[in-house]
Amino acid sequence: MPVIRNKNIEVLFSASTIARRNLELAKDIAERDYKDLLVISVLKGSFIFAADLIRAMHDAGISPEVEFIMISSYGAGKTSGEIKVLRDIDSDVRGRDILLIDDILESGKTLKFARDLMLERGARDVSIAVLLDKRMRRKSDIEPDFTGFDCPDVFVVGYGMDAGYAFRELPFVGVVRDEE
Ligand code: 5GP
Ligand code: MG
């Protein structure tokens, strides 16, 4: 088991497993007939997944524009139920096809908020790609169009996802186990 910051990290999804899955996802995405596609990476947790997925999409023949949005969730807005845009996209979404990319779909509040916001702004179509789906935690009426993996009900880190700002750099998705 890798040891990082004196903690054992159990690997759930290895770097090579994720890379293979990203290629499959990109092919699935390419089969949709998107027009004028705008990819929106939901920061911060999706930054590595989005970076890998858009390059896999390039290999699959898709040429999207790419934007970023930061939405308060988890730590900040989760318990209060209040969700806000902390950093908005610059692009106009009217009439466009949007692909939201996020790390994890859990309760679904974050992505439902983001999808509704883009539809309110006049997006033609909003679809969703997530690396991980914790479907047992769903509280909103929302399903991903593209899912990397079903995720067990544990707190995961790595591949962009943090625990207290740490572990984002890990090339795999893992779970923090006992101290070394
Ligand atoms: P929800 O779908 O409940 O609105 O929130 C999903 C967001 O919560 C994800 O985008 C992610 O930022 C965060 N999140 C959910 N589960 C985990 C987890 O196991 N680990 C980490 N680091 N973040 C999580
Ligand atoms: Mg997130």
JSON list of N, CA and C in Angstrom, two decimals, residues 14-47:
[
{"chain": "A", "resi": 14, "resn": "SER", "atom": "N", "xyz": [-6.61, 2.40, -9.95]},
{"chain": "A", "resi": 14, "resn": "SER", "atom": "CA", "xyz": [-5.22, 2.71, -10.27]},
{"chain": "A", "resi": 14, "resn": "SER", "atom": "C", "xyz": [-5.14, 3.68, -11.44]},
{"chain": "A", "resi": 15, "resn": "ALA", "atom": "N", "xyz": [-3.97, 4.28, -11.60]},
{"chain": "A", "resi": 15, "resn": "ALA", "atom": "CA", "xyz": [-3.76, 5.22, -12.70]},
{"chain": "A", "resi": 15, "resn": "ALA", "atom": "C", "xyz": [-4.04, 4.57, -14.05]},
{"chain": "A", "resi": 16, "resn": "SER", "atom": "N", "xyz": [-3.60, 3.32, -14.22]},
{"chain": "A", "resi": 16, "resn": "SER", "atom": "CA", "xyz": [-3.80, 2.67, -15.53]},
{"chain": "A", "resi": 16, "resn": "SER", "atom": "C", "xyz": [-5.26, 2.31, -15.76]},
{"chain": "A", "resi": 17, "resn": "THR", "atom": "N", "xyz": [-5.94, 1.91, -14.69]},
{"chain": "A", "resi": 17, "resn": "THR", "atom": "CA", "xyz": [-7.37, 1.60, -14.80]},
{"chain": "A", "resi": 17, "resn": "THR", "atom": "C", "xyz": [-8.15, 2.85, -15.20]},
{"chain": "A", "resi": 18, "resn": "ILE", "atom": "N", "xyz": [-7.80, 3.98, -14.58]},
{"chain": "A", "resi": 18, "resn": "ILE", "atom": "CA", "xyz": [-8.48, 5.24, -14.89]},
{"chain": "A", "resi": 18, "resn": "ILE", "atom": "C", "xyz": [-8.19, 5.66, -16.34]},
{"chain": "A", "resi": 19, "resn": "ALA", "atom": "N", "xyz": [-6.92, 5.52, -16.74]},
{"chain": "A", "resi": 19, "resn": "ALA", "atom": "CA", "xyz": [-6.55, 5.93, -18.10]},
{"chain": "A", "resi": 19, "resn": "ALA", "atom": "C", "xyz": [-7.32, 5.14, -19.15]},
{"chain": "A", "resi": 20, "resn": "ARG", "atom": "N", "xyz": [-7.43, 3.83, -18.92]},
{"chain": "A", "resi": 20, "resn": "ARG", "atom": "CA", "xyz": [-8.19, 2.99, -19.86]},
{"chain": "A", "resi": 20, "resn": "ARG", "atom": "C", "xyz": [-9.65, 3.40, -19.92]},
{"chain": "A", "resi": 21, "resn": "ARG", "atom": "N", "xyz": [-10.21, 3.67, -18.76]},
{"chain": "A", "resi": 21, "resn": "ARG", "atom": "CA", "xyz": [-11.63, 4.05, -18.70]},
{"chain": "A", "resi": 21, "resn": "ARG", "atom": "C", "xyz": [-11.87, 5.40, -19.37]},
{"chain": "A", "resi": 22, "resn": "ASN", "atom": "N", "xyz": [-10.91, 6.32, -19.22]},
{"chain": "A", "resi": 22, "resn": "ASN", "atom": "CA", "xyz": [-11.06, 7.63, -19.85]},
{"chain": "A", "resi": 22, "resn": "ASN", "atom": "C", "xyz": [-11.16, 7.51, -21.37]},
{"chain": "A", "resi": 23, "resn": "LEU", "atom": "N", "xyz": [-10.40, 6.59, -21.95]},
{"chain": "A", "resi": 23, "resn": "LEU", "atom": "CA", "xyz": [-10.46, 6.39, -23.41]},
{"chain": "A", "resi": 23, "resn": "LEU", "atom": "C", "xyz": [-11.84, 5.89, -23.82]},
{"chain": "A", "resi": 24, "resn": "GLU", "atom": "N", "xyz": [-12.39, 4.97, -23.02]},
{"chain": "A", "resi": 24, "resn": "GLU", "atom": "CA", "xyz": [-13.74, 4.46, -23.31]},
{"chain": "A", "resi": 24, "resn": "GLU", "atom": "C", "xyz": [-14.78, 5.57, -23.19]},
{"chain": "A", "resi": 25, "resn": "LEU", "atom": "N", "xyz": [-14.65, 6.36, -22.13]},
{"chain": "A", "resi": 25, "resn": "LEU", "atom": "CA", "xyz": [-15.61, 7.46, -21.93]},
{"chain": "A", "resi": 25, "resn": "LEU", "atom": "C", "xyz": [-15.55, 8.44, -23.11]},
{"chain": "A", "resi": 26, "resn": "ALA", "atom": "N", "xyz": [-14.33, 8.75, -23.55]},
{"chain": "A", "resi": 26, "resn": "ALA", "atom": "CA", "xyz": [-14.17, 9.71, -24.65]},
{"chain": "A", "resi": 26, "resn": "ALA", "atom": "C", "xyz": [-14.83, 9.17, -25.92]},
{"chain": "A", "resi": 27, "resn": "LYS", "atom": "N", "xyz": [-14.73, 7.87, -26.14]},
{"chain": "A", "resi": 27, "resn": "LYS", "atom": "CA", "xyz": [-15.38, 7.28, -27.32]},
{"chain": "A", "resi": 27, "resn": "LYS", "atom": "C", "xyz": [-16.89, 7.36, -27.20]},
{"chain": "A", "resi": 28, "resn": "ASP", "atom": "N", "xyz": [-17.40, 7.09, -25.97]},
{"chain": "A", "resi": 28, "resn": "ASP", "atom": "CA", "xyz": [-18.85, 7.22, -25.75]},
{"chain": "A", "resi": 28, "resn": "ASP", "atom": "C", "xyz": [-19.30, 8.66, -25.98]},
{"chain": "A", "resi": 29, "resn": "ILE", "atom": "N", "xyz": [-18.50, 9.60, -25.50]},
{"chain": "A", "resi": 29, "resn": "ILE", "atom": "CA", "xyz": [-18.84, 11.03, -25.66]},
{"chain": "A", "resi": 29, "resn": "ILE", "atom": "C", "xyz": [-18.84, 11.39, -27.15]},
{"chain": "A", "resi": 30, "resn": "ALA", "atom": "N", "xyz": [-17.87, 10.83, -27.88]},
{"chain": "A", "resi": 30, "resn": "ALA", "atom": "CA", "xyz": [-17.76, 11.13, -29.32]},
{"chain": "A", "resi": 30, "resn": "ALA", "atom": "C", "xyz": [-18.96, 10.61, -30.11]},
{"chain": "A", "resi": 31, "resn": "GLU", "atom": "N", "xyz": [-19.62, 9.59, -29.57]},
{"chain": "A", "resi": 31, "resn": "GLU", "atom": "CA", "xyz": [-20.78, 9.04, -30.27]},
{"chain": "A", "resi": 31, "resn": "GLU", "atom": "C", "xyz": [-22.02, 9.92, -30.17]},
{"chain": "A", "resi": 32, "resn": "ARG", "atom": "N", "xyz": [-22.04, 10.79, -29.18]},
{"chain": "A", "resi": 32, "resn": "ARG", "atom": "CA", "xyz": [-23.11, 11.78, -29.11]},
{"chain": "A", "resi": 32, "resn": "ARG", "atom": "C", "xyz": [-22.84, 12.84, -30.17]},
{"chain": "A", "resi": 33, "resn": "ASP", "atom": "N", "xyz": [-23.90, 13.31, -30.77]},
{"chain": "A", "resi": 33, "resn": "ASP", "atom": "CA", "xyz": [-23.69, 14.27, -31.85]},
{"chain": "A", "resi": 33, "resn": "ASP", "atom": "C", "xyz": [-23.72, 15.70, -31.28]},
{"chain": "A", "resi": 34, "resn": "TYR", "atom": "N", "xyz": [-22.69, 16.03, -30.48]},
{"chain": "A", "resi": 34, "resn": "TYR", "atom": "CA", "xyz": [-22.65, 17.36, -29.88]},
{"chain": "A", "resi": 34, "resn": "TYR", "atom": "C", "xyz": [-22.37, 18.43, -30.93]},
{"chain": "A", "resi": 35, "resn": "LYS", "atom": "N", "xyz": [-23.04, 19.60, -30.74]},
{"chain": "A", "resi": 35, "resn": "LYS", "atom": "CA", "xyz": [-22.79, 20.74, -31.62]},
{"chain": "A", "resi": 35, "resn": "LYS", "atom": "C", "xyz": [-22.19, 21.87, -30.79]},
{"chain": "A", "resi": 36, "resn": "ASP", "atom": "N", "xyz": [-21.08, 22.41, -31.24]},
{"chain": "A", "resi": 36, "resn": "ASP", "atom": "CA", "xyz": [-20.50, 23.58, -30.58]},
{"chain": "A", "resi": 36, "resn": "ASP", "atom": "C", "xyz": [-20.30, 23.30, -29.08]},
{"chain": "A", "resi": 37, "resn": "LEU", "atom": "N", "xyz": [-19.64, 22.19, -28.79]},
{"chain": "A", "resi": 37, "resn": "LEU", "atom": "CA", "xyz": [-19.57, 21.69, -27.41]},
{"chain": "A", "resi": 37, "resn": "LEU", "atom": "C", "xyz": [-18.70, 22.57, -26.51]},
{"chain": "A", "resi": 38, "resn": "LEU", "atom": "N", "xyz": [-19.25, 22.90, -25.36]},
{"chain": "A", "resi": 38, "resn": "LEU", "atom": "CA", "xyz": [-18.50, 23.58, -24.31]},
{"chain": "A", "resi": 38, "resn": "LEU", "atom": "C", "xyz": [-18.39, 22.65, -23.11]},
{"chain": "A", "resi": 39, "resn": "VAL", "atom": "N", "xyz": [-17.16, 22.28, -22.77]},
{"chain": "A", "resi": 39, "resn": "VAL", "atom": "CA", "xyz": [-16.90, 21.46, -21.59]},
{"chain": "A", "resi": 39, "resn": "VAL", "atom": "C", "xyz": [-16.70, 22.41, -20.41]},
{"chain": "A", "resi": 40, "resn": "ILE", "atom": "N", "xyz": [-17.36, 22.12, -19.30]},
{"chain": "A", "resi": 40, "resn": "ILE", "atom": "CA", "xyz": [-17.15, 22.93, -18.09]},
{"chain": "A", "resi": 40, "resn": "ILE", "atom": "C", "xyz": [-16.67, 22.02, -16.96]},
{"chain": "A", "resi": 41, "resn": "SER", "atom": "N", "xyz": [-15.44, 22.27, -16.53]},
{"chain": "A", "resi": 41, "resn": "SER", "atom": "CA", "xyz": [-14.85, 21.52, -15.43]},
{"chain": "A", "resi": 41, "resn": "SER", "atom": "C", "xyz": [-15.27, 22.17, -14.11]},
{"chain": "A", "resi": 42, "resn": "VAL", "atom": "N", "xyz": [-15.85, 21.35, -13.24]},
{"chain": "A", "resi": 42, "resn": "VAL", "atom": "CA", "xyz": [-16.31, 21.86, -11.94]},
{"chain": "A", "resi": 42, "resn": "VAL", "atom": "C", "xyz": [-15.15, 21.75, -10.95]},
{"chain": "A", "resi": 43, "resn": "LEU", "atom": "N", "xyz": [-14.60, 22.89, -10.60]},
{"chain": "A", "resi": 43, "resn": "LEU", "atom": "CA", "xyz": [-13.42, 22.94, -9.71]},
{"chain": "A", "resi": 43, "resn": "LEU", "atom": "C", "xyz": [-13.84, 22.79, -8.26]},
{"chain": "A", "resi": 44, "resn": "LYS", "atom": "N", "xyz": [-12.91, 22.34, -7.37]},
{"chain": "A", "resi": 44, "resn": "LYS", "atom": "CA", "xyz": [-11.54, 22.06, -7.77]},
{"chain": "A", "resi": 44, "resn": "LYS", "atom": "C", "xyz": [-11.34, 20.59, -8.13]},
{"chain": "A", "resi": 45, "resn": "GLY", "atom": "N", "xyz": [-12.18, 19.71, -7.55]},
{"chain": "A", "resi": 45, "resn": "GLY", "atom": "CA", "xyz": [-11.90, 18.29, -7.57]},
{"chain": "A", "resi": 45, "resn": "GLY", "atom": "C", "xyz": [-11.78, 17.64, -8.93]},
{"chain": "A", "resi": 46, "resn": "SER", "atom": "N", "xyz": [-12.36, 18.26, -9.98]},
{"chain": "A", "resi": 46, "resn": "SER", "atom": "CA", "xyz": [-12.35, 17.58, -11.28]},
{"chain": "A", "resi": 46, "resn": "SER", "atom": "C", "xyz": [-11.16, 17.96, -12.14]},
{"chain": "A", "resi": 47, "resn": "PHE", "atom": "N", "xyz": [-10.22, 18.75, -11.63]},
{"chain": "A", "resi": 47, "resn": "PHE", "atom": "CA", "xyz": [-9.22, 19.32, -12.55]},
{"chain": "A", "resi": 47, "resn": "PHE", "atom": "C", "xyz": [-8.36, 18.27, -13.23]}
]
